Short mmCIF file of C-alpha atoms and ligand atoms in Angstrom, two decimals:
data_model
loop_
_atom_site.label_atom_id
_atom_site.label_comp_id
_atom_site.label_asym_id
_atom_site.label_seq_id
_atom_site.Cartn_x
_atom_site.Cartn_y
_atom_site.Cartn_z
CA UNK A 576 30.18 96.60 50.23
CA UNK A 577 28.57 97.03 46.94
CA UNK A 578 30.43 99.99 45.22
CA UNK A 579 26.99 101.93 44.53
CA UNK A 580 26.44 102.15 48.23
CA UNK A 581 29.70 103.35 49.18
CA UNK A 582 29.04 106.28 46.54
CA UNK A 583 25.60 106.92 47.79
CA UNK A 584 26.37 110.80 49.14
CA UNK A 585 25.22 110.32 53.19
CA UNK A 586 24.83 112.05 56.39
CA UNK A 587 25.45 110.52 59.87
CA UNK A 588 23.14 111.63 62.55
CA UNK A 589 23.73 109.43 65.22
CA UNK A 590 27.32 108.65 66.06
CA UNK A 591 29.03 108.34 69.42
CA UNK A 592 32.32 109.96 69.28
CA UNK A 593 33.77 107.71 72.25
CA UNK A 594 31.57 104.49 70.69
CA UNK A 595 34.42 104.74 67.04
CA UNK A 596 37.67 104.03 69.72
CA UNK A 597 38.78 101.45 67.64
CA UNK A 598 40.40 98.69 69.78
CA UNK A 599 44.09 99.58 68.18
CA UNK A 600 43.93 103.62 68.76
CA UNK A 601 42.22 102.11 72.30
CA UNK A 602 45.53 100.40 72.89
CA UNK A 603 48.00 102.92 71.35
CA UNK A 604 46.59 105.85 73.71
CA UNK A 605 46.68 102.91 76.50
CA UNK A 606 50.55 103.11 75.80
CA UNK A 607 51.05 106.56 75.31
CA UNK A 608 49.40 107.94 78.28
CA UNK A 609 50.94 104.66 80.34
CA UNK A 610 48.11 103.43 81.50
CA UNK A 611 47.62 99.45 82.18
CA UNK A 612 44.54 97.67 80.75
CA UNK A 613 42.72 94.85 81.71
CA UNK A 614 42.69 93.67 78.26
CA UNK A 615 46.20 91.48 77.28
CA UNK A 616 45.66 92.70 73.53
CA UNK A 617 43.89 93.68 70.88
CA UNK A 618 42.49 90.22 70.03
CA UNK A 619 41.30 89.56 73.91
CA UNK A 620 38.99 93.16 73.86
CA UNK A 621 37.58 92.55 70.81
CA UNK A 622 36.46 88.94 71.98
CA UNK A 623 34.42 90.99 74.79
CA UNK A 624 32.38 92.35 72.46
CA UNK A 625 29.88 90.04 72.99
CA UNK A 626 26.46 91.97 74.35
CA UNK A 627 23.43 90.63 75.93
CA UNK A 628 21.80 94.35 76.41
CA UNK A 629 22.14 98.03 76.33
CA UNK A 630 23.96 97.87 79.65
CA UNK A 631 26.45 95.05 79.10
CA UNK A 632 28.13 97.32 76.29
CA UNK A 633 28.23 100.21 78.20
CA UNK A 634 30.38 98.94 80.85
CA UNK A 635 32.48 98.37 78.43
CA UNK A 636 32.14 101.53 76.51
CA UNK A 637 32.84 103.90 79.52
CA UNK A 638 36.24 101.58 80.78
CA UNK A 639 37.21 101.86 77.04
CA UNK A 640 36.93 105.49 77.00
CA UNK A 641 39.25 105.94 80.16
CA UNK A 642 41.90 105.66 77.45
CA UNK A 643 41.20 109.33 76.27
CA UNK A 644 43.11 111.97 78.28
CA UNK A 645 44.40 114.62 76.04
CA UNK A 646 43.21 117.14 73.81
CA UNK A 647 45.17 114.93 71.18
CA UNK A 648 43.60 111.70 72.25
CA UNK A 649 40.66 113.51 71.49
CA UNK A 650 41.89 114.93 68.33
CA UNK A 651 43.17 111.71 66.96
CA UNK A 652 39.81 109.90 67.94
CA UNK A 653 37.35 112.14 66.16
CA UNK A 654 40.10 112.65 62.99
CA UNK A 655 40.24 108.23 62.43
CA UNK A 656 36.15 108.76 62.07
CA UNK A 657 36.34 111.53 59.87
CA UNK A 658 38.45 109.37 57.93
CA UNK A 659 36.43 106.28 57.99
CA UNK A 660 32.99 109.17 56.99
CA UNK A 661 35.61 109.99 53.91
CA UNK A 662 36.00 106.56 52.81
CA UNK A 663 32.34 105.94 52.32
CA UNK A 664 30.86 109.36 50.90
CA UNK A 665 29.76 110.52 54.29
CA UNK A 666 29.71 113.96 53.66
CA UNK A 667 27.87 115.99 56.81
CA UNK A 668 27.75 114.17 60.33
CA UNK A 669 26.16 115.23 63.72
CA UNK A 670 28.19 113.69 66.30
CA UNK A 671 27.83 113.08 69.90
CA UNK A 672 30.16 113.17 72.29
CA UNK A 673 29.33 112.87 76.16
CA UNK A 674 31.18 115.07 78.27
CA UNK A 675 30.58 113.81 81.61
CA UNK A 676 31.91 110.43 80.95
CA UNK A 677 35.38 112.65 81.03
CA UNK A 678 35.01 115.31 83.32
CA UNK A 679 33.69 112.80 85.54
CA UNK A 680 37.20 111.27 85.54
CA UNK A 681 39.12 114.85 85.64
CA UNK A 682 39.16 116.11 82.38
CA UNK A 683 38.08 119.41 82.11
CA UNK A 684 35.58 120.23 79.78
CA UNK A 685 37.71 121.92 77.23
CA UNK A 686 40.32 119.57 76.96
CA UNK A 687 37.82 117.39 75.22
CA UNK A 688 36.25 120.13 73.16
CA UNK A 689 39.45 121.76 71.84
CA UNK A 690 40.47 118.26 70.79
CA UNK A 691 36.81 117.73 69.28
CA UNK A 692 36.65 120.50 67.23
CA UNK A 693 39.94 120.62 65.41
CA UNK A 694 39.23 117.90 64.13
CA UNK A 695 36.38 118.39 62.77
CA UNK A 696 37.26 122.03 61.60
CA UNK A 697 40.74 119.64 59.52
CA UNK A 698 37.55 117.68 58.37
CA UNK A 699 35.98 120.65 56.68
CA UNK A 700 38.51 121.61 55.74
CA UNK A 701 40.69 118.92 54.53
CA UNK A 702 38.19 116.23 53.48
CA UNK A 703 35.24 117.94 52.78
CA UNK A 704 33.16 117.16 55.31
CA UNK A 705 30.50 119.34 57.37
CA UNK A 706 29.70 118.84 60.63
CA UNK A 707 27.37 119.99 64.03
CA UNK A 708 28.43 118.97 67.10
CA UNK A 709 25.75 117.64 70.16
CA UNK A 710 26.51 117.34 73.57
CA UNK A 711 25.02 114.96 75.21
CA UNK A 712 23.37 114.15 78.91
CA UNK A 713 24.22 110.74 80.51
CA UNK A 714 20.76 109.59 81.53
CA UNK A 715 22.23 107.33 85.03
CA UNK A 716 23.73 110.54 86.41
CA UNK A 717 20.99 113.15 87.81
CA UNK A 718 19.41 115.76 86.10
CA UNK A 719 21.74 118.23 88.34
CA UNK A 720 24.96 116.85 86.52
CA UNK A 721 23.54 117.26 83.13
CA UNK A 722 22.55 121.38 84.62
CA UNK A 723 25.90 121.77 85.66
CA UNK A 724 27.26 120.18 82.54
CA UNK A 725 25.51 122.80 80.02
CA UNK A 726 26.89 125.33 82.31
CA UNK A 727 30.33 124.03 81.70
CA UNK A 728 29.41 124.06 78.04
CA UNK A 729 28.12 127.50 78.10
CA UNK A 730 31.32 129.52 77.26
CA UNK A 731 31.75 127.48 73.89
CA UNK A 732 27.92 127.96 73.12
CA UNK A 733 28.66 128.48 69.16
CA UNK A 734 30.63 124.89 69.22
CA UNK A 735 27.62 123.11 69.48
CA UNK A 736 24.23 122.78 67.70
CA UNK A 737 22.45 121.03 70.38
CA UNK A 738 22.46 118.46 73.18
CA UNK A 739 21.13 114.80 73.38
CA UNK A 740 20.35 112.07 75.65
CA UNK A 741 22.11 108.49 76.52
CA UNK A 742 23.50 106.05 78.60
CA UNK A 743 21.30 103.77 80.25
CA UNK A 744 17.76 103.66 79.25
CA UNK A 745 15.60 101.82 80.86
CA UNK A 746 14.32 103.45 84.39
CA UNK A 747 15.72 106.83 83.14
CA UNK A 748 13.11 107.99 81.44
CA UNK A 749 13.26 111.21 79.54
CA UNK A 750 10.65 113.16 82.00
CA UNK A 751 13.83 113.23 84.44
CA UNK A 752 15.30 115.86 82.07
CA UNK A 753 12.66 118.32 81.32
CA UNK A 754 14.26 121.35 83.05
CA UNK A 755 17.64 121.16 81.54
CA UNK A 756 16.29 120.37 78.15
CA UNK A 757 14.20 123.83 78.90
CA UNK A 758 17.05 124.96 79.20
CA UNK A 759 19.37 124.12 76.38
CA UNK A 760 16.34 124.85 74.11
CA UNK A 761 15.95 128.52 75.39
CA UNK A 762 19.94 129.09 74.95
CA UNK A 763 19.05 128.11 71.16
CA UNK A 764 19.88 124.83 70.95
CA UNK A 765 18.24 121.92 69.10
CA UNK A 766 17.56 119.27 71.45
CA UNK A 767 17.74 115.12 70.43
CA UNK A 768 17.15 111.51 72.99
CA UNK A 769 17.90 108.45 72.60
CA UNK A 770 14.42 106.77 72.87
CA UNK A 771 12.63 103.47 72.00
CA UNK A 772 15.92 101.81 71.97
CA UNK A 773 15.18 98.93 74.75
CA UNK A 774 12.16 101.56 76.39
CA UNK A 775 8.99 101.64 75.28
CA UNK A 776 7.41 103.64 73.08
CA UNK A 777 6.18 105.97 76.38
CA UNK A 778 9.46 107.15 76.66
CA UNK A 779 9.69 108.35 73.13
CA UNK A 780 6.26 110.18 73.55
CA UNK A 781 8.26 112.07 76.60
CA UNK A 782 11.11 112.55 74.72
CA UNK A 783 8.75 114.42 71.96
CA UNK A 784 6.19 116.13 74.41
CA UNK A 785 7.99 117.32 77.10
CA UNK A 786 11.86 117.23 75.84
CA UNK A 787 10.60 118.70 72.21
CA UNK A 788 13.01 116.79 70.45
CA UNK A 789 13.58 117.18 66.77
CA UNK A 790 14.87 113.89 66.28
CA UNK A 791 14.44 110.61 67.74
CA UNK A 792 17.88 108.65 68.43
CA UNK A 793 16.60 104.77 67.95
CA UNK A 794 12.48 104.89 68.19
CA UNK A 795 12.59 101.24 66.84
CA UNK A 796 10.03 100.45 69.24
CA UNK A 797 7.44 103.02 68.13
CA UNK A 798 5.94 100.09 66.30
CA UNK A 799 4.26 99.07 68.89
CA UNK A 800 2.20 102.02 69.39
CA UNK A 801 0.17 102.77 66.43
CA UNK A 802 -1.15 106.21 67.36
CA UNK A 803 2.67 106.92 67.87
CA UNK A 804 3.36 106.15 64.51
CA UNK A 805 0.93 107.96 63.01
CA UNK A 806 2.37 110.87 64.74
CA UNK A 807 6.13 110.54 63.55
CA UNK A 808 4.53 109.75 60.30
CA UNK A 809 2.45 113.15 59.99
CA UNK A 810 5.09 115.71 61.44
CA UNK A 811 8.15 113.88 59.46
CA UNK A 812 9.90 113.33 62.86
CA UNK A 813 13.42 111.26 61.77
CA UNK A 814 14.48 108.29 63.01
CA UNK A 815 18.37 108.23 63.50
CA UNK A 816 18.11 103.87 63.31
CA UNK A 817 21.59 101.76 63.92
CA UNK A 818 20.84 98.37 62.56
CA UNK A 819 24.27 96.56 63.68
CA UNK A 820 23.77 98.31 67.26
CA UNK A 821 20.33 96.69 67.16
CA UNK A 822 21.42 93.40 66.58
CA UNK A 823 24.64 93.53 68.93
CA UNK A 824 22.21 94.42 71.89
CA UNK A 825 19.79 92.46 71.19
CA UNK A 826 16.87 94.91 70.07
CA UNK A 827 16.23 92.35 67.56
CA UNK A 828 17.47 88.60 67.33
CA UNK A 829 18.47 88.70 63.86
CA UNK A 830 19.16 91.89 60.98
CA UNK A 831 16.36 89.74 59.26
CA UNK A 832 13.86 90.72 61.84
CA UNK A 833 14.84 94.61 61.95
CA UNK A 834 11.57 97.38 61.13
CA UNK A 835 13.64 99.62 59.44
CA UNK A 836 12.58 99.02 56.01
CA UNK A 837 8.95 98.28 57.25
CA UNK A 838 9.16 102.00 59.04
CA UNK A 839 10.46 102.82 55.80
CA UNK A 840 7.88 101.58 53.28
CA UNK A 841 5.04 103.47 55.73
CA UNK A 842 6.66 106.58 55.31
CA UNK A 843 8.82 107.28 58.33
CA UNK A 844 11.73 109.61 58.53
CA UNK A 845 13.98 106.59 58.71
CA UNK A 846 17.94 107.12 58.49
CA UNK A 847 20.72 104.71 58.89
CA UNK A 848 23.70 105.34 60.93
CA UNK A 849 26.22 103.33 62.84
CA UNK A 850 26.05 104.46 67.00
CA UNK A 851 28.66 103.07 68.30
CA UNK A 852 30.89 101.60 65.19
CA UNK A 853 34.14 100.09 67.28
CA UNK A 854 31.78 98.25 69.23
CA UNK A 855 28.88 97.11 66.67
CA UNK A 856 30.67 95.83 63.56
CA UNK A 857 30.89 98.55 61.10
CA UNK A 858 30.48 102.02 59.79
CA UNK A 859 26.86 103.79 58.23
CA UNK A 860 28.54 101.70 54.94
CA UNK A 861 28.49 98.31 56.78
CA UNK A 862 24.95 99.31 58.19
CA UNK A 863 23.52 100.20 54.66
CA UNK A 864 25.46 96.78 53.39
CA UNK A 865 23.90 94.54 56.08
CA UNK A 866 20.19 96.07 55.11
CA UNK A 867 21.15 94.94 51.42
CA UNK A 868 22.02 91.32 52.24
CA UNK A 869 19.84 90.50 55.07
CA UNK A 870 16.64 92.62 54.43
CA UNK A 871 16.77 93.11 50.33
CA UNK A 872 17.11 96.89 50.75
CA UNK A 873 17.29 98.01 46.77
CA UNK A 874 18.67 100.65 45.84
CA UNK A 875 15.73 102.76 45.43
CA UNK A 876 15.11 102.34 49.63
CA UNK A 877 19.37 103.02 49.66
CA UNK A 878 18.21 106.14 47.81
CA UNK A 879 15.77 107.53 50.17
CA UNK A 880 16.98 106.47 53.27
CA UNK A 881 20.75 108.51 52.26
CA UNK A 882 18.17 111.28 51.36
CA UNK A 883 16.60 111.19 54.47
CA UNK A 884 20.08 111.57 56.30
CA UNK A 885 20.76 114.78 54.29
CA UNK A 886 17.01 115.95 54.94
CA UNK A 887 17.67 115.31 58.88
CA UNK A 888 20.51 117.44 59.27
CA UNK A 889 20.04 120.36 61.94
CA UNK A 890 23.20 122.03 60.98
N1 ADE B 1400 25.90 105.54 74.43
C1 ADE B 1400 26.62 105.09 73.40
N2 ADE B 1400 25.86 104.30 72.62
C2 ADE B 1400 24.63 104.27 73.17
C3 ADE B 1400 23.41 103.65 72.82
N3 ADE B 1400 23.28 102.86 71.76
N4 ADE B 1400 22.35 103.84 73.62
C4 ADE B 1400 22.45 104.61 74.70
N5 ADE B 1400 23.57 105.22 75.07
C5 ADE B 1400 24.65 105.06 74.30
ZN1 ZN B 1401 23.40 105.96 70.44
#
């Protein structure tokens, strides 16, 4: 990576906590808590990162994550990304982290928290780096869970800044989550979807209108709708774009292809961050270097894309 980018002062605004297991923590936690994969090694589960869609990698995503049981699995997760943010002048991030993906599987909610938030208070205060934490809603489980979810998440109101929307997005469309969003928003918090990722741009006027989102996780696909645009053009709504998530499922055929610069150049809120980093190829550093190589991002669009990260922030 060109050293100018690296020393570009960024935010990340769209990171999934359980999306930076890298596949040797995946495998030391394996060991430690003795549990038995279906992967022989290291090598083998990284050759399965081959995705055809959205879903394909999430399968793969939620069995990796089974690997987390312990507020220390948790703390030495979120402490290697803080790391990684060090290494490449990230200097504010706005992590997810989904919590029903764990309690789901017995972990109680705090477990995961406790282990969360250490680490990012030793990344304040050891590396310099400031953080909000969002909680988000797994889309394929019912509204109900997600309700009973913020309840759990209630007694640690201050940890978080807001909640957010994943998982599986096509026939899950954000409408299903008006109430909790409600919700959420009247307990103070700011409230985020992942939208116009492989939906269309309908779902990202739901996610807007009827989720009042302050950010849009994705929205690639709001080029299709021109009246859209011109929306999240007038009211400055960002973009939290992941180019290498893009291209591993498929959003676009080739980094060649991707909008971001186009979005860019017409004056949308466009930031770069890396989703799901493990999985995809590479940190927000590999996701600004790939926009340099393949798309002939200069450093001018470097400059105002990191500037839009630090603009995004909610916390
Ligand atoms: N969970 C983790 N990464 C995701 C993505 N890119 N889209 C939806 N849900 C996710
Ligand atoms: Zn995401």
């Amino acid at each position: 990576m060109p050293e100018w980018l690296n020393a570009l002062p960024k935010a990340e605004l769209h990171l999934h906590l359980e999306g930076s297991l890298e596949p040797e923590l995946l495998f030391a936690l394996a060991e430690r808590n003795q549990i038995t994969l279906p992967w022989a090694d290291v090598e083998t589960l990284r050759a399965a990162y081959a995705f055809n869609n959205l879903q394909e990698f999430l399968d793969l995503y939620y069995a990796g994550a089974n690997v987390l049981r312990t507020e220390q699995d948790f703390y030495d997760l979120t402490w290697a990304y803080l790391q990684r943010c060090k290494a490449q002048n990230v200097i504010h991030v706005e992590p997810f982290f989904d919590p029903q993906t764990h309690t789901d599987r017995g972990i109680p909610f705090e477990v995961v928290l406790r282990g969360i938030q250490q680490a990012l208070h030793d990344g304040e205060t050891q590396l310099g780096i400031s953080h909000g934490l969002i909680l988000s809603f797994l889309r394929h489980l019912p509204e109900e869970e997600a309700f009973k979810t913020l309840e759990q998440a209630m007694p640690f109101r201050d940890a978080f800044i807001g909640v957010g929307l994943d998982s599986s997005e096509k026939g899950f469309p954000p409408r299903l989550f008006e109430r909790v969003f409600a919700k959420a928003r009247s307990e103070g918090l700011h409230a985020v979807a992942h939208a116009g990722e492989e939906g269309p741009p309908e779902y990202i006027w739901e996610a807007l209108d009827l989720l009042k989102i302050k950010r849009i996780d994705h929205g690639v696909r709001a080029i299709e709708d021109e009246r859209l645009m011109q929306r999240i053009i007038d009211e400055q709504i960002p973009l939290t774009v992941c180019p290498l998530s893009n291209i591993k499922l498929c959003v676009f055929e080739h980094m060649g292809q991707h909008n971001i610069l186009e979005m860019l150049e017409r004056g949308v809120k466009v930031t770069v961050n890396s989703d799901d980093p493990a999985y995809f190829g590479g940190y927000v550093g590999e996701n600004f270097a790939a926009l340099h190589e393949h798309l002939g991002m200069t450093e001018a669009q470097a400059k105002r894309l990191a500037q839009n990260s630090l603009d995004a922030r909610l916390a």
